[in-house]
Short mmCIF file of C-alpha atoms and ligand atoms in Angstrom, two decimals:
data_model
loop_
_atom_site.label_atom_id
_atom_site.label_comp_id
_atom_site.label_asym_id
_atom_site.label_seq_id
_atom_site.Cartn_x
_atom_site.Cartn_y
_atom_site.Cartn_z
CA LEU A 12 -3.39 -17.07 44.95
CA GLN A 13 -1.36 -18.56 42.08
CA GLN A 14 0.41 -15.10 41.83
CA LEU A 15 1.46 -15.21 45.23
CA LEU A 16 2.65 -18.83 45.35
CA PHE A 17 4.57 -18.87 42.34
CA LYS A 18 5.54 -15.24 41.59
CA LYS A 19 8.67 -13.65 43.48
CA PRO A 20 8.39 -9.64 43.74
CA ASN A 21 9.55 -7.81 40.79
CA GLU A 22 8.72 -10.47 38.60
CA PRO A 23 5.95 -9.58 35.70
CA PRO A 24 2.48 -11.00 36.31
CA MET A 25 1.68 -14.75 35.86
CA VAL A 26 -0.71 -15.68 33.50
CA PHE A 27 -3.31 -17.91 35.04
CA HIS A 28 -3.60 -21.59 34.58
CA TRP A 29 -4.70 -24.78 36.24
CA PHE A 30 -1.95 -27.54 35.59
CA PRO A 31 1.62 -27.12 36.96
CA VAL A 32 3.61 -28.23 34.10
CA LEU A 33 1.52 -28.17 31.35
CA GLY A 34 0.63 -24.25 32.22
CA SER A 35 -0.68 -22.53 29.17
CA THR A 36 1.10 -24.51 26.57
CA ILE A 37 -2.23 -25.72 24.72
CA THR A 38 -4.01 -22.20 24.69
CA TYR A 39 -0.52 -20.75 23.55
CA GLY A 40 0.08 -23.25 21.14
CA MET A 41 -3.46 -23.49 19.24
CA ASP A 42 -3.43 -19.83 18.71
CA PRO A 43 -0.32 -17.70 19.84
CA TYR A 44 -1.48 -14.23 18.47
CA LYS A 45 -5.09 -14.63 20.11
CA PHE A 46 -2.98 -15.81 23.13
CA PHE A 47 -0.90 -12.77 23.06
CA PHE A 48 -3.55 -9.91 22.45
CA SER A 49 -6.04 -11.36 25.28
CA ASN A 50 -3.27 -11.61 27.68
CA ARG A 51 -1.92 -8.07 26.58
CA GLU A 52 -5.66 -6.80 28.02
CA LYS A 53 -5.52 -8.23 31.08
CA TYR A 54 -1.71 -7.97 31.72
CA GLY A 55 -0.29 -5.43 29.89
CA ASP A 56 2.70 -5.86 27.44
CA VAL A 57 4.79 -7.88 29.81
CA PHE A 58 3.61 -11.14 31.16
CA THR A 59 5.38 -14.78 32.06
CA PHE A 60 3.47 -17.99 31.25
CA ILE A 61 4.55 -21.52 31.68
CA LEU A 62 5.48 -23.03 28.20
CA LEU A 63 6.41 -27.08 28.75
CA GLY A 64 7.20 -26.38 32.37
CA LYS A 65 9.47 -23.00 31.60
CA LYS A 66 8.96 -19.84 32.97
CA THR A 67 8.39 -17.58 29.67
CA THR A 68 8.29 -13.99 29.88
CA VAL A 69 6.81 -12.69 26.97
CA MET A 70 7.36 -8.65 26.20
CA LEU A 71 5.11 -7.15 23.49
CA ASP A 72 4.96 -3.79 20.91
CA THR A 73 8.31 -1.98 19.83
CA LYS A 74 9.51 -1.97 23.31
CA GLY A 75 9.58 -5.83 24.11
CA ASN A 76 10.82 -6.40 20.13
CA ASN A 77 13.62 -4.12 20.88
CA PHE A 78 14.50 -5.28 24.38
CA ILE A 79 14.48 -9.28 23.17
CA LEU A 80 15.81 -8.81 19.96
CA ASN A 81 18.45 -6.26 20.74
CA GLY A 82 19.74 -7.71 23.58
CA LYS A 83 23.09 -8.17 24.75
CA LEU A 84 24.82 -11.32 24.28
CA LYS A 85 25.61 -11.58 28.27
CA ASP A 86 22.10 -11.09 28.94
CA VAL A 87 20.40 -13.11 26.41
CA ASN A 88 21.13 -16.27 24.27
CA ALA A 89 19.70 -18.03 21.15
CA GLU A 90 21.71 -21.04 21.04
CA GLU A 91 20.48 -22.50 24.46
CA ILE A 92 16.88 -22.34 23.42
CA TYR A 93 17.55 -23.37 19.29
CA ALA A 94 20.38 -25.85 19.70
CA PRO A 95 18.52 -29.13 20.78
CA LEU A 96 15.85 -28.75 18.00
CA CYS A 97 18.56 -27.33 15.30
CA THR A 98 21.69 -29.26 15.95
CA PRO A 99 19.94 -32.84 15.43
CA VAL A 100 18.91 -31.16 11.80
CA PHE A 101 21.96 -29.09 10.64
CA GLY A 102 24.66 -30.93 12.39
CA LYS A 103 27.79 -29.98 14.04
CA ASP A 104 29.93 -26.73 13.99
CA VAL A 105 27.35 -24.74 12.55
CA VAL A 106 24.85 -21.95 13.33
CA TYR A 107 23.66 -22.65 17.25
CA ASP A 108 26.30 -25.57 17.66
CA CYS A 109 29.33 -22.79 17.99
CA PRO A 110 30.32 -19.92 19.52
CA ASN A 111 28.13 -16.80 18.63
CA SER A 112 31.12 -15.19 17.14
CA LYS A 113 31.22 -18.11 14.69
CA LEU A 114 27.42 -17.71 13.37
CA MET A 115 28.24 -14.36 12.76
CA GLU A 116 31.05 -15.42 10.39
CA GLN A 117 28.42 -18.05 8.65
CA LYS A 118 26.11 -15.77 8.46
CA LYS A 119 28.35 -13.03 6.59
CA PHE A 120 29.76 -15.52 4.31
CA VAL A 121 26.02 -16.49 3.33
CA LYS A 122 25.15 -12.89 3.15
CA PHE A 123 28.29 -11.67 1.02
CA GLY A 124 27.56 -14.79 -1.40
CA LEU A 125 23.85 -13.16 -2.30
CA THR A 126 25.51 -10.39 -4.50
CA GLN A 127 23.80 -8.78 -7.34
CA GLU A 128 25.17 -10.68 -9.95
CA ALA A 129 23.82 -13.98 -7.81
CA LEU A 130 20.50 -12.87 -7.24
CA ARG A 131 20.09 -11.96 -11.29
CA SER A 132 20.96 -15.38 -12.09
CA TYR A 133 18.60 -16.49 -9.67
CA VAL A 134 15.81 -14.71 -10.99
CA ARG A 135 16.35 -16.42 -14.77
CA LEU A 136 16.53 -20.16 -12.55
CA ILE A 137 13.34 -19.41 -10.70
CA THR A 138 11.12 -18.16 -13.73
CA SER A 139 12.48 -20.94 -15.63
CA GLU A 140 11.56 -23.38 -12.59
CA CYS A 141 8.07 -22.08 -12.45
CA GLU A 142 7.59 -22.33 -16.05
CA ASP A 143 8.39 -26.04 -16.24
CA PHE A 144 6.43 -26.60 -13.05
CA ILE A 145 3.40 -25.50 -14.01
CA LYS A 146 3.94 -27.31 -17.44
CA ARG A 147 4.23 -30.52 -15.98
CA HIS A 148 2.48 -30.35 -12.71
CA LYS A 149 -0.95 -32.46 -12.56
CA ASP A 150 -2.98 -29.79 -11.33
CA PHE A 151 -2.33 -27.48 -14.04
CA LYS A 152 -3.58 -29.56 -17.31
CA GLY A 153 -6.12 -28.10 -19.36
CA GLN A 154 -7.92 -24.56 -19.25
CA ARG A 155 -9.01 -24.51 -15.71
CA GLY A 156 -8.75 -26.31 -12.55
CA THR A 157 -8.11 -26.02 -8.80
CA PHE A 158 -5.23 -26.56 -6.68
CA ASN A 159 -4.28 -26.93 -3.02
CA VAL A 160 -2.18 -24.30 -2.45
CA PRO A 161 0.01 -24.89 0.82
CA LYS A 162 0.73 -28.00 -0.73
CA VAL A 163 1.68 -26.93 -4.25
CA MET A 164 3.74 -24.37 -3.25
CA ALA A 165 5.48 -26.32 -1.13
CA GLU A 166 6.64 -28.41 -3.99
CA LEU A 167 7.53 -25.50 -6.28
CA THR A 168 9.45 -23.61 -3.78
CA ILE A 169 11.57 -26.40 -2.86
CA TYR A 170 12.53 -26.49 -6.56
CA THR A 171 13.14 -23.25 -7.25
CA ALA A 172 15.32 -22.44 -3.89
CA SER A 173 17.73 -25.52 -4.84
CA ARG A 174 17.76 -24.69 -8.26
CA SER A 175 19.04 -21.18 -7.49
CA LEU A 176 20.95 -21.06 -3.98
CA GLN A 177 21.75 -24.85 -3.56
CA GLY A 178 23.02 -25.64 -7.09
CA GLU A 179 22.29 -27.71 -10.20
CA GLU A 180 23.27 -31.06 -8.48
CA VAL A 181 21.21 -30.61 -5.55
CA ARG A 182 18.28 -29.62 -7.58
CA ASN A 183 18.62 -32.54 -9.76
CA ILE A 184 18.48 -34.80 -6.93
CA PHE A 185 15.31 -33.66 -5.47
CA ASP A 186 13.27 -35.47 -7.54
CA SER A 187 14.35 -38.72 -6.34
CA SER A 188 16.45 -39.20 -3.30
CA PHE A 189 16.66 -35.57 -1.63
CA ALA A 190 12.94 -35.44 -1.40
CA GLU A 191 12.59 -38.30 1.07
CA LEU A 192 15.58 -37.16 2.99
CA TYR A 193 14.54 -33.70 3.18
CA HIS A 194 10.90 -34.99 4.68
CA ASP A 195 12.61 -37.17 7.27
CA LEU A 196 15.03 -34.14 8.27
CA ASP A 197 12.08 -32.13 8.63
CA MET A 198 10.40 -34.30 11.10
CA GLY A 199 13.05 -33.24 13.59
CA PHE A 200 11.19 -29.61 13.84
CA SER A 201 8.05 -31.77 15.10
CA PRO A 202 6.44 -30.17 18.21
CA ILE A 203 7.16 -33.01 20.24
CA ASN A 204 11.18 -32.45 19.70
CA PHE A 205 10.73 -28.72 21.97
CA MET A 206 10.94 -31.68 24.67
CA LEU A 207 11.80 -34.79 22.92
CA SER A 208 14.69 -34.03 20.16
CA TRP A 209 17.26 -36.26 21.78
CA ALA A 210 14.94 -39.18 22.51
CA PRO A 211 15.77 -42.68 20.21
CA LEU A 212 11.98 -42.27 18.69
CA PRO A 213 11.22 -43.81 15.42
CA HIS A 214 11.32 -39.98 13.97
CA ASN A 215 14.54 -38.93 15.46
CA ARG A 216 16.34 -41.96 14.23
CA ALA A 217 15.12 -41.18 10.57
CA ARG A 218 16.00 -37.65 11.26
CA ASP A 219 19.63 -38.56 12.24
CA ARG A 220 19.86 -40.79 9.23
CA ALA A 221 19.08 -38.20 6.91
CA ARG A 222 20.93 -35.78 8.30
CA GLU A 223 24.21 -38.18 8.09
CA LYS A 224 23.30 -38.87 4.28
CA MET A 225 22.79 -35.42 3.45
CA ILE A 226 26.05 -34.46 4.84
CA GLN A 227 27.59 -36.84 3.01
CA THR A 228 25.82 -35.78 -0.31
CA TYR A 229 26.73 -32.01 -0.24
CA GLY A 230 30.47 -33.25 0.70
CA GLU A 231 30.31 -35.37 -2.60
CA ILE A 232 29.22 -32.28 -4.39
CA VAL A 233 31.84 -30.10 -2.96
CA ARG A 234 34.87 -33.03 -3.67
CA LYS A 235 33.37 -33.49 -7.10
CA ARG A 236 33.56 -29.66 -7.77
CA ARG A 237 37.28 -29.49 -5.82
CA SER A 238 38.56 -32.14 -8.62
CA GLY A 239 37.80 -29.79 -11.01
CA ALA A 240 35.02 -32.68 -12.76
CA VAL A 241 32.41 -29.79 -12.80
CA LYS A 242 32.87 -26.21 -14.48
CA LYS A 243 32.16 -23.17 -12.25
CA ASP A 244 29.15 -21.64 -14.26
CA SER A 245 27.12 -20.55 -11.33
CA HIS A 246 26.56 -18.43 -8.42
CA ASP A 247 25.07 -21.10 -5.99
CA MET A 248 25.89 -20.88 -2.40
CA ILE A 249 28.13 -23.83 -2.52
CA TRP A 250 30.27 -22.38 -5.02
CA HIS A 251 30.84 -19.45 -2.45
CA LEU A 252 31.21 -21.20 0.55
CA MET A 253 34.05 -23.21 -0.87
CA ASP A 254 35.95 -20.03 -1.36
CA CYS A 255 35.31 -18.57 2.02
CA LYS A 256 37.71 -18.23 5.11
CA TYR A 257 36.90 -17.58 8.38
CA LYS A 258 38.91 -14.70 9.98
CA ASP A 259 41.75 -16.87 11.53
CA GLY A 260 42.38 -18.46 7.68
CA THR A 261 40.77 -21.30 8.09
CA PRO A 262 38.68 -22.64 4.69
CA VAL A 263 35.06 -23.83 5.94
CA PRO A 264 35.54 -27.74 6.31
CA ASP A 265 33.29 -29.63 4.20
CA HIS A 266 30.93 -30.87 6.70
CA GLU A 267 30.32 -27.14 7.67
CA ILE A 268 29.51 -26.29 3.94
CA ALA A 269 26.86 -28.95 4.31
CA GLY A 270 25.34 -28.06 7.83
CA ILE A 271 25.23 -24.22 6.23
CA MET A 272 23.54 -25.61 3.48
CA ILE A 273 21.05 -27.64 5.34
CA ALA A 274 20.10 -24.79 7.54
CA LEU A 275 19.38 -22.41 4.58
CA LEU A 276 17.13 -24.93 2.96
CA MET A 277 15.36 -25.59 6.22
CA ALA A 278 15.23 -21.80 7.27
CA GLY A 279 14.15 -20.43 3.56
CA GLN A 280 11.71 -23.44 2.62
CA HIS A 281 9.04 -23.45 5.39
CA SER A 282 8.94 -19.50 5.71
CA SER A 283 9.14 -18.86 2.09
CA SER A 284 6.42 -22.04 1.09
CA SER A 285 4.03 -20.71 3.64
CA THR A 286 4.72 -16.96 2.75
CA ILE A 287 3.92 -17.39 -0.99
CA ALA A 288 0.75 -19.71 -0.11
CA TRP A 289 -0.89 -16.76 1.88
CA ILE A 290 0.05 -14.54 -0.90
CA LEU A 291 -2.31 -16.60 -3.40
CA LEU A 292 -4.83 -17.42 -1.16
CA ARG A 293 -5.29 -13.51 -0.27
CA LEU A 294 -5.32 -12.93 -3.44
CA ALA A 295 -7.76 -15.08 -4.52
CA THR A 296 -10.14 -13.50 -1.79
CA LYS A 297 -9.37 -10.31 -3.86
CA PRO A 298 -9.00 -11.28 -7.72
CA GLU A 299 -9.33 -7.64 -8.85
CA LEU A 300 -5.78 -7.13 -7.26
CA ILE A 301 -4.61 -9.94 -9.85
CA GLU A 302 -5.80 -8.24 -12.56
CA GLU A 303 -4.15 -5.02 -11.07
CA LEU A 304 -0.75 -6.98 -10.91
CA LEU A 305 -0.84 -7.66 -14.65
CA ALA A 306 -1.36 -4.37 -15.09
CA GLU A 307 1.76 -3.19 -13.30
CA GLN A 308 3.83 -5.75 -15.01
CA LYS A 309 2.29 -4.52 -18.65
CA ALA A 310 2.47 -0.87 -17.89
CA VAL A 311 5.79 -1.07 -16.72
CA LEU A 312 7.82 -3.93 -18.91
CA GLY A 313 5.54 -3.71 -22.00
CA GLU A 314 2.41 -5.22 -22.97
CA ASP A 315 3.74 -8.18 -24.63
CA LEU A 316 5.28 -8.77 -21.01
CA PRO A 317 9.24 -9.77 -21.69
CA PRO A 318 11.21 -12.33 -19.82
CA LEU A 319 11.93 -11.25 -16.34
CA SER A 320 15.13 -9.63 -15.08
CA PHE A 321 16.40 -8.78 -11.53
CA GLU A 322 15.98 -5.15 -12.27
CA ASP A 323 12.26 -5.29 -13.05
CA LEU A 324 11.87 -6.26 -9.61
CA SER A 325 12.22 -2.93 -8.12
CA LYS A 326 10.17 -1.31 -10.73
CA LEU A 327 6.84 -3.29 -9.55
CA PRO A 328 6.06 -1.88 -6.46
CA LEU A 329 2.63 -3.22 -6.31
CA HIS A 330 3.89 -6.71 -6.18
CA ALA A 331 6.65 -6.05 -3.56
CA ASN A 332 4.14 -4.39 -1.49
CA THR A 333 1.69 -7.34 -1.72
CA VAL A 334 4.57 -9.11 -0.18
CA LYS A 335 4.96 -7.06 2.33
CA GLU A 336 1.56 -6.60 3.07
CA THR A 337 1.33 -10.30 3.56
CA LEU A 338 4.20 -10.67 5.80
CA ARG A 339 2.84 -8.47 8.07
CA MET A 340 -0.44 -10.22 8.91
CA HIS A 341 1.24 -13.92 8.46
CA ALA A 342 4.55 -13.60 9.38
CA PRO A 343 5.98 -17.44 9.27
CA ILE A 344 7.64 -16.93 12.75
CA HIS A 345 5.18 -15.78 15.25
CA SER A 346 7.48 -16.36 18.27
CA ILE A 347 11.31 -15.56 18.49
CA MET A 348 12.89 -17.16 21.75
CA ARG A 349 16.21 -16.63 23.91
CA LYS A 350 17.49 -17.35 27.31
CA VAL A 351 17.71 -15.08 30.04
CA MET A 352 21.36 -15.58 31.34
CA GLN A 353 21.41 -12.58 33.94
CA PRO A 354 18.64 -10.80 35.67
CA MET A 355 17.16 -7.99 33.35
CA PRO A 356 15.65 -5.01 34.71
CA ILE A 357 12.66 -3.71 32.26
CA GLU A 358 13.27 0.11 31.97
CA GLY A 359 10.10 1.99 33.06
CA THR A 360 8.80 -0.55 35.05
CA ASN A 361 9.53 -2.26 38.42
CA TYR A 362 9.75 -5.62 36.53
CA VAL A 363 13.42 -7.78 36.63
CA VAL A 364 12.92 -10.82 34.59
CA PRO A 365 15.49 -13.55 36.23
CA ALA A 366 18.11 -15.62 34.78
CA ASN A 367 16.79 -18.92 33.24
CA HIS A 368 13.50 -17.45 31.82
CA THR A 369 12.92 -17.92 28.44
CA LEU A 370 12.07 -14.42 26.70
CA MET A 371 9.60 -14.51 24.11
CA SER A 372 9.16 -11.56 21.46
CA SER A 373 6.37 -11.56 18.84
CA PRO A 374 6.82 -8.89 16.42
CA GLY A 375 3.70 -10.16 14.64
CA VAL A 376 1.66 -8.49 17.54
CA SER A 377 3.16 -5.06 16.89
CA ALA A 378 2.49 -5.45 13.15
CA ASN A 379 -1.00 -6.27 13.62
CA MET A 380 -2.00 -3.38 16.49
CA PRO A 381 -4.42 -0.79 15.65
CA GLU A 382 -1.93 1.55 17.12
CA HIS A 383 0.22 0.98 14.11
CA PHE A 384 -1.57 -0.09 11.59
CA VAL A 385 -5.28 1.32 10.56
CA ASN A 386 -7.83 -1.62 10.42
CA PRO A 387 -5.20 -4.27 10.77
CA SER A 388 -7.23 -7.08 9.90
CA ASN A 389 -8.01 -5.68 6.48
CA TRP A 390 -5.10 -7.09 4.06
CA ASP A 391 -4.52 -4.34 1.70
CA PRO A 392 -1.22 -4.13 -0.22
CA HIS A 393 -1.85 -0.64 -1.25
CA ARG A 394 -1.69 0.57 2.64
CA TRP A 395 1.86 0.56 1.60
CA ASP A 396 1.42 2.93 -1.04
CA ALA A 397 1.67 6.12 0.83
CA GLY A 398 4.77 6.23 2.16
CA LEU A 399 4.30 3.96 5.03
CA ALA A 400 7.55 2.09 4.02
CA ALA A 401 9.61 5.40 4.23
CA LYS A 402 8.25 6.04 7.52
CA PHE A 403 9.52 3.04 9.23
CA GLU A 404 13.01 2.90 7.44
CA GLY A 405 13.62 6.38 9.11
CA GLN A 406 12.71 4.84 12.71
CA ASN A 407 15.46 2.31 12.01
CA ASP A 408 18.54 4.61 10.96
CA GLU A 409 19.87 6.51 13.83
CA ASP A 410 21.50 3.87 15.71
CA THR A 411 23.48 1.15 13.88
CA ILE A 412 25.65 -1.68 14.77
CA ASP A 413 27.95 -3.67 12.39
CA TYR A 414 27.71 -7.65 13.39
CA GLY A 415 30.44 -8.26 10.64
CA TRP A 416 27.34 -9.75 8.23
CA GLY A 417 25.67 -6.33 7.79
CA VAL A 418 24.86 -2.88 9.77
CA VAL A 419 21.45 -3.46 11.51
CA SER A 420 19.75 -0.94 13.37
CA LYS A 421 20.63 -1.18 17.07
CA GLY A 422 17.52 0.70 18.71
CA THR A 423 14.99 -0.18 16.02
CA GLN A 424 11.44 1.31 16.99
CA SER A 425 9.73 -0.38 13.86
CA PRO A 426 6.49 -2.13 14.52
CA TYR A 427 7.23 -4.12 11.21
CA LEU A 428 9.66 -6.64 11.75
CA PRO A 429 8.98 -9.78 10.09
CA PHE A 430 12.59 -10.65 9.32
CA GLY A 431 13.55 -9.73 13.16
CA ALA A 432 16.18 -7.74 14.39
CA GLY A 433 19.80 -7.52 15.99
CA ARG A 434 22.46 -10.16 15.52
CA HIS A 435 19.83 -12.84 14.76
CA ARG A 436 18.04 -11.25 12.20
CA CYS A 437 17.41 -12.87 8.89
CA ILE A 438 20.33 -12.51 6.22
CA GLY A 439 17.84 -14.29 3.56
CA GLU A 440 15.36 -11.46 3.40
CA GLN A 441 16.67 -10.34 -0.24
CA PHE A 442 16.69 -13.87 -1.61
CA ALA A 443 13.07 -14.31 0.18
CA TYR A 444 11.90 -11.42 -1.84
CA VAL A 445 13.24 -12.25 -5.13
CA GLN A 446 11.88 -15.62 -4.90
CA LEU A 447 8.50 -14.82 -3.61
CA GLN A 448 8.31 -11.85 -6.49
CA THR A 449 9.55 -13.81 -9.38
CA ILE A 450 6.49 -17.04 -8.51
CA LEU A 451 4.09 -14.14 -7.81
CA ILE A 452 4.91 -12.75 -11.34
CA ALA A 453 4.68 -16.02 -12.97
CA PHE A 454 1.52 -16.96 -11.50
CA VAL A 455 -0.13 -13.71 -12.48
CA ARG A 456 0.95 -14.19 -15.80
CA GLU A 457 -0.38 -17.34 -16.42
CA PHE A 458 -3.52 -17.47 -14.65
CA LYS A 459 -6.80 -15.73 -12.83
CA MET A 460 -7.39 -17.39 -9.44
CA ARG A 461 -10.24 -16.84 -7.01
CA ASN A 462 -11.31 -18.78 -4.15
CA PRO A 463 -13.74 -21.16 -4.95
CA GLY A 464 -17.44 -19.66 -5.90
CA GLY A 465 -15.85 -16.66 -5.48
CA SER A 466 -16.07 -16.38 -1.67
CA ARG A 467 -14.08 -13.91 -0.19
CA GLU A 468 -13.28 -16.12 2.88
CA ILE A 469 -9.95 -16.85 4.10
CA ILE A 470 -8.50 -19.93 5.53
CA GLY A 471 -7.20 -20.23 9.36
CA THR A 472 -3.66 -20.72 10.05
CA ASP A 473 -1.78 -23.61 11.40
CA TYR A 474 0.28 -23.12 14.54
CA ALA A 475 1.41 -26.49 14.80
CA SER A 476 4.80 -26.59 13.83
CA LEU A 477 7.73 -24.32 14.53
CA PHE A 478 6.74 -21.60 11.30
CA SER A 479 2.64 -21.29 11.13
CA ARG A 480 1.46 -21.94 7.47
CA PRO A 481 -1.99 -21.98 6.29
CA LEU A 482 -4.42 -24.63 7.16
CA ALA A 483 -4.49 -27.46 4.28
CA PRO A 484 -6.22 -27.93 2.29
CA ALA A 485 -7.16 -24.50 0.93
CA ILE A 486 -8.19 -24.58 -2.39
CA VAL A 487 -7.98 -22.16 -5.12
CA GLU A 488 -9.67 -22.17 -8.73
CA TRP A 489 -7.33 -21.24 -11.37
CA GLU A 490 -8.02 -20.38 -15.28
CA ARG A 491 -5.69 -19.94 -17.85
CA ARG A 492 -4.77 -16.77 -19.57
CA HIS A 493 -4.08 -18.18 -22.77
CA LYS A 494 -4.91 -21.66 -24.41
CA GLU A 495 -2.66 -24.41 -23.16
CA ASN A 496 0.17 -25.40 -25.84
C1 HEM B 524 16.50 -15.46 11.19
C2 HEM B 524 12.22 -14.77 9.17
C3 HEM B 524 13.42 -16.45 4.52
C4 HEM B 524 17.93 -17.70 6.81
C5 HEM B 524 15.60 -15.29 10.80
C6 HEM B 524 14.60 -14.50 11.85
C7 HEM B 524 13.43 -14.31 11.21
C8 HEM B 524 13.41 -14.74 10.24
C9 HEM B 524 12.16 -13.62 11.73
C10 HEM B 524 14.84 -14.27 13.18
C11 HEM B 524 15.09 -15.38 13.88
C12 HEM B 524 15.65 -14.84 15.39
O1 HEM B 524 15.94 -13.73 16.13
O2 HEM B 524 15.71 -15.90 16.33
C13 HEM B 524 12.14 -15.06 7.71
C14 HEM B 524 11.27 -14.99 6.60
C15 HEM B 524 11.35 -15.20 5.73
C16 HEM B 524 13.08 -15.98 5.93
C17 HEM B 524 9.81 -13.83 7.09
C18 HEM B 524 10.84 -15.48 4.62
C19 HEM B 524 9.29 -14.77 4.10
C20 HEM B 524 14.72 -16.94 5.02
C21 HEM B 524 15.71 -17.68 3.77
C22 HEM B 524 16.89 -17.86 4.40
C23 HEM B 524 16.97 -17.45 5.65
C24 HEM B 524 15.19 -17.84 2.48
C25 HEM B 524 17.95 -18.81 3.79
C26 HEM B 524 18.45 -18.15 2.59
C27 HEM B 524 17.92 -17.16 8.04
C28 HEM B 524 19.10 -17.40 8.86
C29 HEM B 524 18.66 -16.59 10.08
C30 HEM B 524 17.40 -16.35 9.86
C31 HEM B 524 20.36 -17.75 8.57
C32 HEM B 524 19.65 -16.27 11.17
C33 HEM B 524 19.58 -16.97 12.43
C34 HEM B 524 20.14 -16.72 13.64
O3 HEM B 524 21.19 -15.92 13.65
O4 HEM B 524 19.79 -17.16 14.54
N1 HEM B 524 14.55 -15.03 9.57
N2 HEM B 524 13.49 -15.95 6.93
N3 HEM B 524 15.70 -16.98 6.37
N4 HEM B 524 16.72 -16.23 8.56
FE1 HEM B 524 15.06 -15.94 7.71
#
């Protein structure tokens, strides 16, 4: 009956629900993957559900990923969905508070700022932040102990990302004023803000104050640097943006530099801290793999484990595959959304997705389907040994498009897309890999790790925020490899 009342002919099947506005919000929100997989069984790869009163059409598997992520600008739009949440956090005139063509230019600035030289310097800075962190953190005193992985990794990644990408001044104020501002700003991404981001609630007032203060702080950093009071001796993104010009010749205004830096901080922080937490939590269920990683480092770099360089990272495939496999099972972004701008027929079916529907893509579904990955619920970095990566790369090569910030596959058929695809694809992938591998290497060198009592259980996922992450607390036991000095 519900299908007849609410569904027009040619619309995809509607997921059954009892309450009109609430729809499937709760079941989706509690465990999106469970929701996707169980409805896939009932309805197939295309179905519609009600999310906070909005008709939301999900399209799964490689065809669905491609339909949504490579959709044309006239058909699908990201900023209509993301701006209410993001603009009060990032500020005016950046990312989703500007035409898409401007976002493409801003992405190009950042992408081109992440040069080999910059990344080379980041490996050194991240390594030294890790070493200092381990030395001074209260949870790492003595020869053995335990730590709450998601919490500790959130602290560490903020230091590593700010020291490298954000620059020394930002890193130095993170210990004091910035940490609080960051926290208040982050409240802007609370789930309640999917509906109430504009509301004058206390957390939104705090968010707005924090944004203004942050924009002001970045502005002061830029002005001080421009005045010549600070020597240009680093490769952080602020220096780079200060030299960038839009196609029409205008330099990037100070408030836009600030907005881009805030966006990078937010986009990078949650995704990276959740991923490194999952990496360590997964490794703690297979401690023998930690020893294998150490053996790889020793075999490739030398028994005495010399200081790490950027070039070393590409020589350590098991480390890279550990990151890769973790992103397959624990992609921090479980749902990617677009607004439908005009009716979109779906090839090979008689469905037409009407204008104003939200389209939802979840590349994490194809990455966990047995059709694409043997025994998908088994976390095994070695599955990537046998040329699996090469197989996917082949699928991406044929048809490409240049978005100005990089050449991206147009018709991606890969089931593995943790960084998205198309014009909104991630530009932080390389930075994320550099950061995650460098932290992983530092921890493998310093510690043996295992689950409490040697258990092989893995903790569940917290889907309550925009980015998914391990449920906290998630405690792991560590033992120092050498005597503490
Ligand atoms: C976009 C994932 C790290 C900056 C995206 C998208 C995904 C993603 C799936 C596409 C979103 C969409 O299509 O709506 C990840 C993962 C990361 C990561 C899994 C780490 C493990 C980073 C880092 C930065 C960053 C470190 C910054 C340095 C961005 C930006 C976009 C983006 C600027 C573009 C948004 C747009 O065009 O709409 N990321 N990301 N990401 N990411 Fe990342």
